[in-house]
Amino acid sequence: MLLAGKTVLVTGASAGIGRAVAIGCARHGADVALNFARDVAGAESAVAEIEALGRKGVAIQGDVADPKTATDFVTKAVAALGRVDVFVNNAGICPFHAFLDMPVETFERTMQVNLHGAYFMVQAAANQMVKQGDGGSIIAMSSISALVGGEYQTHYTPTKAGLHSLMQSVAIALGKHKIRCNSLFPGTILTDINKDDLADTKKREYMEGRIPLGRLGQPDDLVGPTVFLASDLAQYVTGASLLVDGGAYVNLQ
Ligand SMILES: NC(=O)C1=CN([C@@H]2O[C@H](COP(=O)(O)OP(=O)(O)OC[C@H]3O[C@@H](n4cnc5c(N)ncnc54)[C@H](OP(=O)(O)O)[C@@H]3O)[C@@H](O)[C@H]2O)C=CC1
Ligand SMILES: C[C@H](O)[C@@H]1OC(=O)[C@H](O)[C@@H]1O
């Protein structure tokens, strides 16, 4: 039970990686507050799974693109669960689109959800941790896309590089408060975010072929790395990043 006695907050936890991470943290002993935007049934079923594990769970609705959602989420999570030990910034979107005719709204929405929203969420969680006075762990679900490009992701990859950069800077700003800040870099993980993109069989086979471990990722593949960074096992790890990609990044030739 690496997270026994800890309270974990996860954004974008009604589906995909966030949901798996929220339930995985509960499996390792944590109480968990989930943020989500629209999928009430997904969020409620995640809370039910957390409670079935004997942990406390609470789902709090809010669009992370609105800066007010950040303080609202943290305030309501603390009211329900008492404190914040771990904050996982996971909520994100990737509406695949070509560069030359990228709609302004698509660009701006992606920035607002993935990066601006993260900034204010991390700030709200950090302020609560500072108030508590005994440190904490902040984890950003960045991406392999912080390191490599994507033809239809010109609006998205900068948000993932930005998120990693944010973790590096807040690792410095918050070190004096014993708050550790790190990034995870998932490769391609099978979720709703890329269901349409990977419906292209040629692309899917190409992606699979690039992965030394021989398969695309599953949301549960992010649980272990998240639990490690959240736990005291990572007590001297801050400002770091961890690829969780089956080896895809290093496989050039
Ligand atoms: N899947 C992959 O291959 C990779 C994903 N990532 C990153 O992992 C994170 C999770 O992605 P993944 O699980 O694949 O995506 P999914 O689409 O499966 O899940 C996204 C989650 O984020 C929530 N969400 C979306 N927009 C908002 C918003 N404005 N406010 C609050 N919650 C929101 C959704 O909730 P709701 O439906 O209720 O709106 C949902 O719970 C993202 O940041 C993504 O960039 C990184 C690398 C690879
Ligand atoms: C959504 C994509 O499939 C996924 O998102 C990322 O961040 C990865 O780099 C993949 O491109």
PDB file of C-alpha atoms and ligand atoms in Angstrom:
ATOM      1  CA  MET A   1       0.000   0.000   0.000  1.00  0.00           C
ATOM      2  CA  LEU A   2       2.350   2.725  -1.255  1.00  0.00           C
ATOM      3  CA  LEU A   3      -0.258   5.480  -0.920  1.00  0.00           C
ATOM      4  CA  ALA A   4      -1.924   4.540   2.382  1.00  0.00           C
ATOM      5  CA  GLY A   5      -3.133   7.646   4.213  1.00  0.00           C
ATOM      6  CA  LYS A   6      -2.673   9.907   1.193  1.00  0.00           C
ATOM      7  CA  THR A   7      -5.305  11.934  -0.640  1.00  0.00           C
ATOM      8  CA  VAL A   8      -4.912  12.137  -4.409  1.00  0.00           C
ATOM      9  CA  LEU A   9      -6.635  14.598  -6.772  1.00  0.00           C
ATOM     10  CA  VAL A  10      -6.831  13.738 -10.487  1.00  0.00           C
ATOM     11  CA  THR A  11      -8.177  15.963 -13.267  1.00  0.00           C
ATOM     12  CA  GLY A  12      -9.913  14.451 -16.283  1.00  0.00           C
ATOM     13  CA  ALA A  13     -10.674  11.239 -14.442  1.00  0.00           C
ATOM     14  CA  SER A  14     -14.020  10.131 -15.904  1.00  0.00           C
ATOM     15  CA  ALA A  15     -12.294   8.105 -18.652  1.00  0.00           C
ATOM     16  CA  GLY A  16      -9.017   6.890 -20.101  1.00  0.00           C
ATOM     17  CA  ILE A  17      -5.716   7.409 -18.311  1.00  0.00           C
ATOM     18  CA  GLY A  18      -7.115   9.668 -15.567  1.00  0.00           C
ATOM     19  CA  ARG A  19      -9.769   7.126 -14.611  1.00  0.00           C
ATOM     20  CA  ALA A  20      -7.255   4.268 -14.519  1.00  0.00           C
ATOM     21  CA  VAL A  21      -4.841   6.349 -12.439  1.00  0.00           C
ATOM     22  CA  ALA A  22      -7.570   7.423  -9.989  1.00  0.00           C
ATOM     23  CA  ILE A  23      -8.685   3.828  -9.409  1.00  0.00           C
ATOM     24  CA  GLY A  24      -5.065   2.600  -9.372  1.00  0.00           C
ATOM     25  CA  CYS A  25      -4.163   5.104  -6.623  1.00  0.00           C
ATOM     26  CA  ALA A  26      -7.130   3.859  -4.582  1.00  0.00           C
ATOM     27  CA  ARG A  27      -5.888   0.299  -5.079  1.00  0.00           C
ATOM     28  CA  HIS A  28      -2.631   1.475  -3.492  1.00  0.00           C
ATOM     29  CA  GLY A  29      -4.469   2.885  -0.455  1.00  0.00           C
ATOM     30  CA  ALA A  30      -5.349   6.495  -1.376  1.00  0.00           C
ATOM     31  CA  ASP A  31      -8.604   8.404  -1.082  1.00  0.00           C
ATOM     32  CA  VAL A  32      -9.285  10.099  -4.417  1.00  0.00           C
ATOM     33  CA  ALA A  33     -11.063  13.206  -5.722  1.00  0.00           C
ATOM     34  CA  LEU A  34     -11.829  13.204  -9.449  1.00  0.00           C
ATOM     35  CA  ASN A  35     -12.392  16.180 -11.700  1.00  0.00           C
ATOM     36  CA  PHE A  36     -14.252  15.710 -14.990  1.00  0.00           C
ATOM     37  CA  ALA A  37     -16.033  17.959 -17.494  1.00  0.00           C
ATOM     38  CA  ARG A  38     -19.005  16.145 -19.052  1.00  0.00           C
ATOM     39  CA  ASP A  39     -19.127  12.392 -18.466  1.00  0.00           C
ATOM     40  CA  VAL A  40     -21.179  12.118 -15.269  1.00  0.00           C
ATOM     41  CA  ALA A  41     -21.725   8.348 -15.633  1.00  0.00           C
ATOM     42  CA  GLY A  42     -17.998   7.706 -16.161  1.00  0.00           C
ATOM     43  CA  ALA A  43     -17.069   9.763 -13.115  1.00  0.00           C
ATOM     44  CA  GLU A  44     -19.723   8.153 -10.924  1.00  0.00           C
ATOM     45  CA  SER A  45     -18.687   4.645 -11.929  1.00  0.00           C
ATOM     46  CA  ALA A  46     -15.053   5.471 -11.123  1.00  0.00           C
ATOM     47  CA  VAL A  47     -16.118   6.657  -7.654  1.00  0.00           C
ATOM     48  CA  ALA A  48     -18.088   3.421  -7.212  1.00  0.00           C
ATOM     49  CA  GLU A  49     -14.957   1.393  -8.069  1.00  0.00           C
ATOM     50  CA  ILE A  50     -12.891   3.428  -5.597  1.00  0.00           C
ATOM     51  CA  GLU A  51     -15.450   2.873  -2.850  1.00  0.00           C
ATOM     52  CA  ALA A  52     -15.581  -0.852  -3.638  1.00  0.00           C
ATOM     53  CA  LEU A  53     -11.842  -0.881  -2.836  1.00  0.00           C
ATOM     54  CA  GLY A  54     -12.673   0.471   0.643  1.00  0.00           C
ATOM     55  CA  ARG A  55     -11.405   4.001  -0.086  1.00  0.00           C
ATOM     56  CA  LYS A  56     -13.210   7.343  -0.170  1.00  0.00           C
ATOM     57  CA  GLY A  57     -13.957   8.817  -3.592  1.00  0.00           C
ATOM     58  CA  VAL A  58     -15.630  12.005  -4.762  1.00  0.00           C
ATOM     59  CA  ALA A  59     -16.343  13.340  -8.261  1.00  0.00           C
ATOM     60  CA  ILE A  60     -16.420  17.085  -8.824  1.00  0.00           C
ATOM     61  CA  GLN A  61     -17.548  18.474 -12.181  1.00  0.00           C
ATOM     62  CA  GLY A  62     -15.779  21.423 -13.817  1.00  0.00           C
ATOM     63  CA  ASP A  63     -14.144  22.546 -17.056  1.00  0.00           C
ATOM     64  CA  VAL A  64     -10.427  23.024 -16.365  1.00  0.00           C
ATOM     65  CA  ALA A  65     -10.261  25.692 -19.090  1.00  0.00           C
ATOM     66  CA  ASP A  66     -12.061  28.014 -16.652  1.00  0.00           C
ATOM     67  CA  PRO A  67      -9.483  29.236 -14.096  1.00  0.00           C
ATOM     68  CA  LYS A  68     -12.212  29.290 -11.403  1.00  0.00           C
ATOM     69  CA  THR A  69     -12.534  25.491 -11.689  1.00  0.00           C
ATOM     70  CA  ALA A  70      -9.106  25.113 -10.065  1.00  0.00           C
ATOM     71  CA  THR A  71      -9.931  26.653  -6.673  1.00  0.00           C
ATOM     72  CA  ASP A  72     -13.420  25.131  -6.803  1.00  0.00           C
ATOM     73  CA  PHE A  73     -11.983  21.606  -7.305  1.00  0.00           C
ATOM     74  CA  VAL A  74      -9.399  21.915  -4.557  1.00  0.00           C
ATOM     75  CA  THR A  75     -11.844  23.528  -2.093  1.00  0.00           C
ATOM     76  CA  LYS A  76     -14.488  20.845  -2.659  1.00  0.00           C
ATOM     77  CA  ALA A  77     -11.937  18.014  -2.557  1.00  0.00           C
ATOM     78  CA  VAL A  78     -10.567  19.271   0.767  1.00  0.00           C
ATOM     79  CA  ALA A  79     -14.118  19.638   2.133  1.00  0.00           C
ATOM     80  CA  ALA A  80     -14.815  15.997   1.207  1.00  0.00           C
ATOM     81  CA  LEU A  81     -11.450  14.326   1.925  1.00  0.00           C
ATOM     82  CA  GLY A  82      -9.593  16.703   4.255  1.00  0.00           C
ATOM     83  CA  ARG A  83      -6.343  17.442   2.418  1.00  0.00           C
ATOM     84  CA  VAL A  84      -4.276  17.179  -0.786  1.00  0.00           C
ATOM     85  CA  ASP A  85      -1.097  15.082  -0.794  1.00  0.00           C
ATOM     86  CA  VAL A  86      -0.862  14.319  -4.504  1.00  0.00           C
ATOM     87  CA  PHE A  87      -2.149  16.248  -7.497  1.00  0.00           C
ATOM     88  CA  VAL A  88      -2.247  14.624 -10.940  1.00  0.00           C
ATOM     89  CA  ASN A  89      -2.818  17.081 -13.785  1.00  0.00           C
ATOM     90  CA  ASN A  90      -4.230  14.775 -16.426  1.00  0.00           C
ATOM     91  CA  ALA A  91      -7.164  16.460 -18.223  1.00  0.00           C
ATOM     92  CA  GLY A  92      -6.385  17.027 -21.871  1.00  0.00           C
ATOM     93  CA  ILE A  93      -7.736  17.062 -25.413  1.00  0.00           C
ATOM     94  CA  CYS A  94      -6.199  16.386 -28.812  1.00  0.00           C
ATOM     95  CA  PRO A  95      -8.547  17.288 -31.669  1.00  0.00           C
ATOM     96  CA  PHE A  96      -6.354  16.105 -34.562  1.00  0.00           C
ATOM     97  CA  HIS A  97      -6.224  18.730 -37.344  1.00  0.00           C
ATOM     98  CA  ALA A  98      -3.906  19.851 -40.154  1.00  0.00           C
ATOM     99  CA  PHE A  99      -1.670  22.873 -39.554  1.00  0.00           C
ATOM    100  CA  LEU A 100      -2.393  25.102 -42.562  1.00  0.00           C
ATOM    101  CA  ASP A 101      -6.104  25.497 -41.848  1.00  0.00           C
ATOM    102  CA  MET A 102      -6.130  25.093 -38.065  1.00  0.00           C
ATOM    103  CA  PRO A 103      -9.275  26.836 -36.772  1.00  0.00           C
ATOM    104  CA  VAL A 104      -8.467  29.545 -34.226  1.00  0.00           C
ATOM    105  CA  GLU A 105     -11.044  28.078 -31.826  1.00  0.00           C
ATOM    106  CA  THR A 106      -9.431  24.608 -31.953  1.00  0.00           C
ATOM    107  CA  PHE A 107      -5.994  26.067 -31.262  1.00  0.00           C
ATOM    108  CA  GLU A 108      -7.234  28.248 -28.406  1.00  0.00           C
ATOM    109  CA  ARG A 109      -9.370  25.555 -26.770  1.00  0.00           C
ATOM    110  CA  THR A 110      -6.458  23.073 -26.816  1.00  0.00           C
ATOM    111  CA  MET A 111      -4.161  25.642 -25.191  1.00  0.00           C
ATOM    112  CA  GLN A 112      -6.775  26.562 -22.601  1.00  0.00           C
ATOM    113  CA  VAL A 113      -7.626  23.005 -21.546  1.00  0.00           C
ATOM    114  CA  ASN A 114      -4.158  21.453 -21.703  1.00  0.00           C
ATOM    115  CA  LEU A 115      -1.885  24.285 -20.573  1.00  0.00           C
ATOM    116  CA  HIS A 116      -3.722  27.287 -19.119  1.00  0.00           C
ATOM    117  CA  GLY A 117      -6.012  24.970 -17.154  1.00  0.00           C
ATOM    118  CA  ALA A 118      -3.003  23.031 -15.875  1.00  0.00           C
ATOM    119  CA  TYR A 119      -1.300  26.223 -14.693  1.00  0.00           C
ATOM    120  CA  PHE A 120      -4.180  27.272 -12.468  1.00  0.00           C
ATOM    121  CA  MET A 121      -4.906  23.734 -11.256  1.00  0.00           C
ATOM    122  CA  VAL A 122      -1.284  23.220 -10.230  1.00  0.00           C
ATOM    123  CA  GLN A 123      -1.268  26.631  -8.546  1.00  0.00           C
ATOM    124  CA  ALA A 124      -4.433  25.835  -6.545  1.00  0.00           C
ATOM    125  CA  ALA A 125      -3.163  22.408  -5.484  1.00  0.00           C
ATOM    126  CA  ALA A 126       0.243  23.830  -4.538  1.00  0.00           C
ATOM    127  CA  ASN A 127      -1.326  26.578  -2.404  1.00  0.00           C
ATOM    128  CA  GLN A 128      -3.259  23.933  -0.467  1.00  0.00           C
ATOM    129  CA  MET A 129      -0.095  21.834   0.013  1.00  0.00           C
ATOM    130  CA  VAL A 130       1.825  24.900   1.223  1.00  0.00           C
ATOM    131  CA  LYS A 131      -0.988  25.647   3.699  1.00  0.00           C
ATOM    132  CA  GLN A 132      -0.822  22.081   5.022  1.00  0.00           C
ATOM    133  CA  GLY A 133       2.939  22.516   5.491  1.00  0.00           C
ATOM    134  CA  ASP A 134       4.155  18.958   4.948  1.00  0.00           C
ATOM    135  CA  GLY A 135       4.985  18.798   1.254  1.00  0.00           C
ATOM    136  CA  GLY A 136       3.357  16.886  -1.556  1.00  0.00           C
ATOM    137  CA  SER A 137       3.712  15.483  -5.053  1.00  0.00           C
ATOM    138  CA  ILE A 138       2.505  17.065  -8.290  1.00  0.00           C
ATOM    139  CA  ILE A 139       2.485  14.951 -11.448  1.00  0.00           C
ATOM    140  CA  ALA A 140       1.723  16.223 -14.955  1.00  0.00           C
ATOM    141  CA  MET A 141       0.468  13.875 -17.667  1.00  0.00           C
ATOM    142  CA  SER A 142       2.667  15.384 -20.357  1.00  0.00           C
ATOM    143  CA  SER A 143       3.559  13.160 -23.316  1.00  0.00           C
ATOM    144  CA  ILE A 144       6.170  11.731 -25.621  1.00  0.00           C
ATOM    145  CA  SER A 145       4.785  14.653 -27.662  1.00  0.00           C
ATOM    146  CA  ALA A 146       6.842  16.976 -25.475  1.00  0.00           C
ATOM    147  CA  LEU A 147       9.850  15.510 -27.320  1.00  0.00           C
ATOM    148  CA  VAL A 148       8.576  14.731 -30.827  1.00  0.00           C
ATOM    149  CA  GLY A 149       6.187  16.315 -33.309  1.00  0.00           C
ATOM    150  CA  GLY A 150       2.935  15.243 -34.937  1.00  0.00           C
ATOM    151  CA  GLU A 151       1.639  16.441 -38.309  1.00  0.00           C
ATOM    152  CA  TYR A 152      -1.917  16.804 -37.005  1.00  0.00           C
ATOM    153  CA  GLN A 153      -0.904  17.842 -33.503  1.00  0.00           C
ATOM    154  CA  THR A 154       0.766  21.245 -34.075  1.00  0.00           C
ATOM    155  CA  HIS A 155      -1.579  22.828 -31.519  1.00  0.00           C
ATOM    156  CA  TYR A 156      -1.214  19.922 -29.056  1.00  0.00           C
ATOM    157  CA  THR A 157       2.504  19.115 -28.865  1.00  0.00           C
ATOM    158  CA  PRO A 158       3.399  22.632 -27.638  1.00  0.00           C
ATOM    159  CA  THR A 159       0.959  22.176 -24.740  1.00  0.00           C
ATOM    160  CA  LYS A 160       2.724  18.968 -23.714  1.00  0.00           C
ATOM    161  CA  ALA A 161       6.183  20.561 -23.943  1.00  0.00           C
ATOM    162  CA  GLY A 162       4.748  23.500 -22.005  1.00  0.00           C
ATOM    163  CA  LEU A 163       3.378  21.249 -19.305  1.00  0.00           C
ATOM    164  CA  HIS A 164       6.781  19.640 -18.843  1.00  0.00           C
ATOM    165  CA  SER A 165       8.411  23.070 -18.704  1.00  0.00           C
ATOM    166  CA  LEU A 166       5.847  24.112 -16.089  1.00  0.00           C
ATOM    167  CA  MET A 167       6.806  21.097 -13.954  1.00  0.00           C
ATOM    168  CA  GLN A 168      10.492  22.017 -14.210  1.00  0.00           C
ATOM    169  CA  SER A 169       9.851  25.589 -13.083  1.00  0.00           C
ATOM    170  CA  VAL A 170       7.439  24.744 -10.276  1.00  0.00           C
ATOM    171  CA  ALA A 171       9.852  22.048  -9.065  1.00  0.00           C
ATOM    172  CA  ILE A 172      12.200  24.966  -8.346  1.00  0.00           C
ATOM    173  CA  ALA A 173       9.503  27.296  -6.993  1.00  0.00           C
ATOM    174  CA  LEU A 174       8.043  24.667  -4.665  1.00  0.00           C
ATOM    175  CA  GLY A 175      11.132  22.743  -3.559  1.00  0.00           C
ATOM    176  CA  LYS A 176      11.431  24.874  -0.417  1.00  0.00           C
ATOM    177  CA  HIS A 177       7.946  23.617   0.524  1.00  0.00           C
ATOM    178  CA  LYS A 178       8.992  19.971  -0.012  1.00  0.00           C
ATOM    179  CA  ILE A 179       6.600  19.708  -2.951  1.00  0.00           C
ATOM    180  CA  ARG A 180       7.978  17.479  -5.726  1.00  0.00           C
ATOM    181  CA  CYS A 181       6.910  18.150  -9.335  1.00  0.00           C
ATOM    182  CA  ASN A 182       7.434  15.664 -12.155  1.00  0.00           C
ATOM    183  CA  SER A 183       6.119  14.774 -15.619  1.00  0.00           C
ATOM    184  CA  LEU A 184       5.052  11.501 -17.155  1.00  0.00           C
ATOM    185  CA  PHE A 185       5.543  11.106 -20.909  1.00  0.00           C
ATOM    186  CA  PRO A 186       3.081   8.454 -22.142  1.00  0.00           C
ATOM    187  CA  GLY A 187       3.510   7.169 -25.681  1.00  0.00           C
ATOM    188  CA  THR A 188       0.406   6.129 -27.581  1.00  0.00           C
ATOM    189  CA  ILE A 189      -2.153   4.780 -25.127  1.00  0.00           C
ATOM    190  CA  LEU A 190      -5.427   3.351 -26.433  1.00  0.00           C
ATOM    191  CA  THR A 191      -8.207   5.687 -25.246  1.00  0.00           C
ATOM    192  CA  ASP A 192     -11.029   7.760 -26.727  1.00  0.00           C
ATOM    193  CA  ILE A 193      -8.586  10.602 -27.460  1.00  0.00           C
ATOM    194  CA  ASN A 194      -7.059   8.678 -30.383  1.00  0.00           C
ATOM    195  CA  LYS A 195      -9.854   6.243 -31.304  1.00  0.00           C
ATOM    196  CA  ASP A 196     -10.591   8.018 -34.608  1.00  0.00           C
ATOM    197  CA  ASP A 197      -6.935   8.616 -35.452  1.00  0.00           C
ATOM    198  CA  LEU A 198      -6.037   4.949 -34.910  1.00  0.00           C
ATOM    199  CA  ALA A 199      -9.066   3.742 -36.862  1.00  0.00           C
ATOM    200  CA  ASP A 200      -6.670   4.267 -39.799  1.00  0.00           C
ATOM    201  CA  THR A 201      -5.311   0.694 -39.900  1.00  0.00           C
ATOM    202  CA  LYS A 202      -2.120   1.699 -41.712  1.00  0.00           C
ATOM    203  CA  LYS A 203      -1.279   4.284 -39.086  1.00  0.00           C
ATOM    204  CA  ARG A 204      -2.082   1.915 -36.228  1.00  0.00           C
ATOM    205  CA  GLU A 205       0.109  -0.841 -37.670  1.00  0.00           C
ATOM    206  CA  TYR A 206       2.930   1.669 -38.216  1.00  0.00           C
ATOM    207  CA  MET A 207       2.665   2.865 -34.603  1.00  0.00           C
ATOM    208  CA  GLU A 208       2.600  -0.708 -33.269  1.00  0.00           C
ATOM    209  CA  GLY A 209       5.586  -1.607 -35.420  1.00  0.00           C
ATOM    210  CA  ARG A 210       7.650   1.187 -33.859  1.00  0.00           C
ATOM    211  CA  ILE A 211       7.223  -0.088 -30.334  1.00  0.00           C
ATOM    212  CA  PRO A 212       9.956  -2.459 -29.072  1.00  0.00           C
ATOM    213  CA  LEU A 213       7.595  -3.945 -26.470  1.00  0.00           C
ATOM    214  CA  GLY A 214       5.287  -4.867 -29.366  1.00  0.00           C
ATOM    215  CA  ARG A 215       2.003  -3.241 -28.383  1.00  0.00           C
ATOM    216  CA  LEU A 216       0.271   0.101 -27.931  1.00  0.00           C
ATOM    217  CA  GLY A 217      -0.262   1.225 -24.345  1.00  0.00           C
ATOM    218  CA  GLN A 218      -3.271   0.721 -22.084  1.00  0.00           C
ATOM    219  CA  PRO A 219      -4.448   3.261 -19.467  1.00  0.00           C
ATOM    220  CA  ASP A 220      -3.348   0.895 -16.670  1.00  0.00           C
ATOM    221  CA  ASP A 221       0.253   1.185 -17.916  1.00  0.00           C
ATOM    222  CA  LEU A 222       0.324   4.649 -16.332  1.00  0.00           C
ATOM    223  CA  VAL A 223      -0.713   3.469 -12.862  1.00  0.00           C
ATOM    224  CA  GLY A 224       2.649   2.155 -11.657  1.00  0.00           C
ATOM    225  CA  PRO A 225       4.665   5.195 -12.787  1.00  0.00           C
ATOM    226  CA  THR A 226       2.092   7.552 -11.230  1.00  0.00           C
ATOM    227  CA  VAL A 227       2.006   5.654  -7.934  1.00  0.00           C
ATOM    228  CA  PHE A 228       5.817   5.670  -7.823  1.00  0.00           C
ATOM    229  CA  LEU A 229       6.064   9.447  -8.330  1.00  0.00           C
ATOM    230  CA  ALA A 230       3.210  10.003  -5.858  1.00  0.00           C
ATOM    231  CA  SER A 231       4.772   7.823  -3.186  1.00  0.00           C
ATOM    232  CA  ASP A 232       7.585   8.353  -0.718  1.00  0.00           C
ATOM    233  CA  LEU A 233       9.697   5.929  -2.811  1.00  0.00           C
ATOM    234  CA  ALA A 234      10.265   8.996  -5.037  1.00  0.00           C
ATOM    235  CA  GLN A 235      11.171  11.278  -2.112  1.00  0.00           C
ATOM    236  CA  TYR A 236      14.276  12.691  -3.890  1.00  0.00           C
ATOM    237  CA  VAL A 237      12.763  12.845  -7.401  1.00  0.00           C
ATOM    238  CA  THR A 238      11.696  16.300  -8.598  1.00  0.00           C
ATOM    239  CA  GLY A 239      11.897  18.167 -11.907  1.00  0.00           C
ATOM    240  CA  ALA A 240      12.149  14.807 -13.644  1.00  0.00           C
ATOM    241  CA  SER A 241      10.298  13.137 -16.496  1.00  0.00           C
ATOM    242  CA  LEU A 242       9.611   9.497 -17.234  1.00  0.00           C
ATOM    243  CA  LEU A 243       8.782   8.054 -20.664  1.00  0.00           C
ATOM    244  CA  VAL A 244       6.057   5.381 -20.525  1.00  0.00           C
ATOM    245  CA  ASP A 245       5.996   4.420 -24.192  1.00  0.00           C
ATOM    246  CA  GLY A 246       7.083   0.799 -24.601  1.00  0.00           C
ATOM    247  CA  GLY A 247      10.356   2.111 -26.029  1.00  0.00           C
ATOM    248  CA  ALA A 248       8.827   3.980 -28.994  1.00  0.00           C
ATOM    249  CA  TYR A 249      10.874   7.156 -28.533  1.00  0.00           C
ATOM    250  CA  VAL A 250      14.288   5.535 -28.804  1.00  0.00           C
ATOM    251  CA  ASN A 251      13.367   3.366 -31.784  1.00  0.00           C
ATOM    252  CA  LEU A 252      14.638   5.414 -34.720  1.00  0.00           C
ATOM    253  CA  GLN A 253      16.493   2.813 -36.758  1.00  0.00           C
TER     254      GLN A 253
HETATM  255  N1  LIG B   1      -3.926   8.519 -24.975  1.00  0.00           N
HETATM  256  C1  LIG B   1      -2.661   8.818 -25.323  1.00  0.00           C
HETATM  257  O1  LIG B   1      -2.082   8.242 -26.248  1.00  0.00           O
HETATM  258  C2  LIG B   1      -1.929   9.879 -24.578  1.00  0.00           C
HETATM  259  C3  LIG B   1      -2.539  10.758 -23.719  1.00  0.00           C
HETATM  260  N2  LIG B   1      -1.799  11.708 -23.070  1.00  0.00           N
HETATM  261  C4  LIG B   1      -2.433  12.661 -22.174  1.00  0.00           C
HETATM  262  O2  LIG B   1      -3.125  11.977 -21.151  1.00  0.00           O
HETATM  263  C5  LIG B   1      -4.222  12.749 -20.719  1.00  0.00           C
HETATM  264  C6  LIG B   1      -5.467  11.877 -20.706  1.00  0.00           C
HETATM  265  O3  LIG B   1      -5.719  11.466 -22.028  1.00  0.00           O
HETATM  266  P1  LIG B   1      -6.629  10.197 -22.383  1.00  0.00           P
HETATM  267  O4  LIG B   1      -6.964   9.451 -21.175  1.00  0.00           O
HETATM  268  O5  LIG B   1      -5.987   9.537 -23.517  1.00  0.00           O
HETATM  269  O6  LIG B   1      -7.929  10.952 -22.930  1.00  0.00           O
HETATM  270  P2  LIG B   1      -9.487  10.579 -22.843  1.00  0.00           P
HETATM  271  O7  LIG B   1     -10.135  11.362 -23.933  1.00  0.00           O
HETATM  272  O8  LIG B   1      -9.696   9.126 -22.783  1.00  0.00           O
HETATM  273  O9  LIG B   1      -9.911  11.194 -21.435  1.00  0.00           O
HETATM  274  C7  LIG B   1      -9.838  12.566 -21.231  1.00  0.00           C
HETATM  275  C8  LIG B   1     -10.358  12.906 -19.861  1.00  0.00           C
HETATM  276  O10 LIG B   1     -10.186  14.315 -19.677  1.00  0.00           O
HETATM  277  C9  LIG B   1     -11.426  14.895 -19.359  1.00  0.00           C
HETATM  278  N3  LIG B   1     -11.515  16.237 -19.905  1.00  0.00           N
HETATM  279  C10 LIG B   1     -11.457  16.627 -21.203  1.00  0.00           C
HETATM  280  N4  LIG B   1     -11.598  17.958 -21.292  1.00  0.00           N
HETATM  281  C11 LIG B   1     -11.751  18.409 -20.017  1.00  0.00           C
HETATM  282  C12 LIG B   1     -11.933  19.677 -19.455  1.00  0.00           C
HETATM  283  N5  LIG B   1     -12.004  20.775 -20.214  1.00  0.00           N
HETATM  284  N6  LIG B   1     -12.065  19.782 -18.111  1.00  0.00           N
HETATM  285  C13 LIG B   1     -11.997  18.685 -17.322  1.00  0.00           C
HETATM  286  N7  LIG B   1     -11.827  17.446 -17.797  1.00  0.00           N
HETATM  287  C14 LIG B   1     -11.696  17.314 -19.132  1.00  0.00           C
HETATM  288  C15 LIG B   1     -12.471  13.971 -19.932  1.00  0.00           C
HETATM  289  O11 LIG B   1     -13.652  14.152 -19.177  1.00  0.00           O
HETATM  290  P3  LIG B   1     -15.112  14.362 -19.814  1.00  0.00           P
HETATM  291  O12 LIG B   1     -15.278  13.321 -20.882  1.00  0.00           O
HETATM  292  O13 LIG B   1     -16.003  14.191 -18.624  1.00  0.00           O
HETATM  293  O14 LIG B   1     -15.120  15.708 -20.394  1.00  0.00           O
HETATM  294  C16 LIG B   1     -11.827  12.615 -19.696  1.00  0.00           C
HETATM  295  O15 LIG B   1     -12.058  12.199 -18.368  1.00  0.00           O
HETATM  296  C17 LIG B   1      -4.304  13.936 -21.667  1.00  0.00           C
HETATM  297  O16 LIG B   1      -3.701  15.061 -21.057  1.00  0.00           O
HETATM  298  C18 LIG B   1      -3.496  13.504 -22.854  1.00  0.00           C
HETATM  299  O17 LIG B   1      -2.922  14.594 -23.527  1.00  0.00           O
HETATM  300  C19 LIG B   1      -0.471  11.814 -23.225  1.00  0.00           C
HETATM  301  C20 LIG B   1       0.184  10.961 -24.062  1.00  0.00           C
HETATM  302  C21 LIG B   1      -0.488   9.940 -24.789  1.00  0.00           C
HETATM  303  C1  LIG B   2      -3.593  11.409 -28.755  1.00  0.00           C
HETATM  304  C2  LIG B   2      -2.395  10.793 -29.382  1.00  0.00           C
HETATM  305  O1  LIG B   2      -2.667   9.515 -29.857  1.00  0.00           O
HETATM  306  C3  LIG B   2      -1.299  10.645 -28.401  1.00  0.00           C
HETATM  307  O2  LIG B   2      -1.206  11.786 -27.612  1.00  0.00           O
HETATM  308  C4  LIG B   2       0.018  11.925 -27.257  1.00  0.00           C
HETATM  309  O3  LIG B   2       0.387  12.784 -26.486  1.00  0.00           O
HETATM  310  C5  LIG B   2       0.884  10.920 -27.901  1.00  0.00           C
HETATM  311  O4  LIG B   2       2.028  11.505 -28.380  1.00  0.00           O
HETATM  312  C6  LIG B   2       0.040  10.379 -28.975  1.00  0.00           C
HETATM  313  O5  LIG B   2       0.250  11.143 -30.153  1.00  0.00           O
END
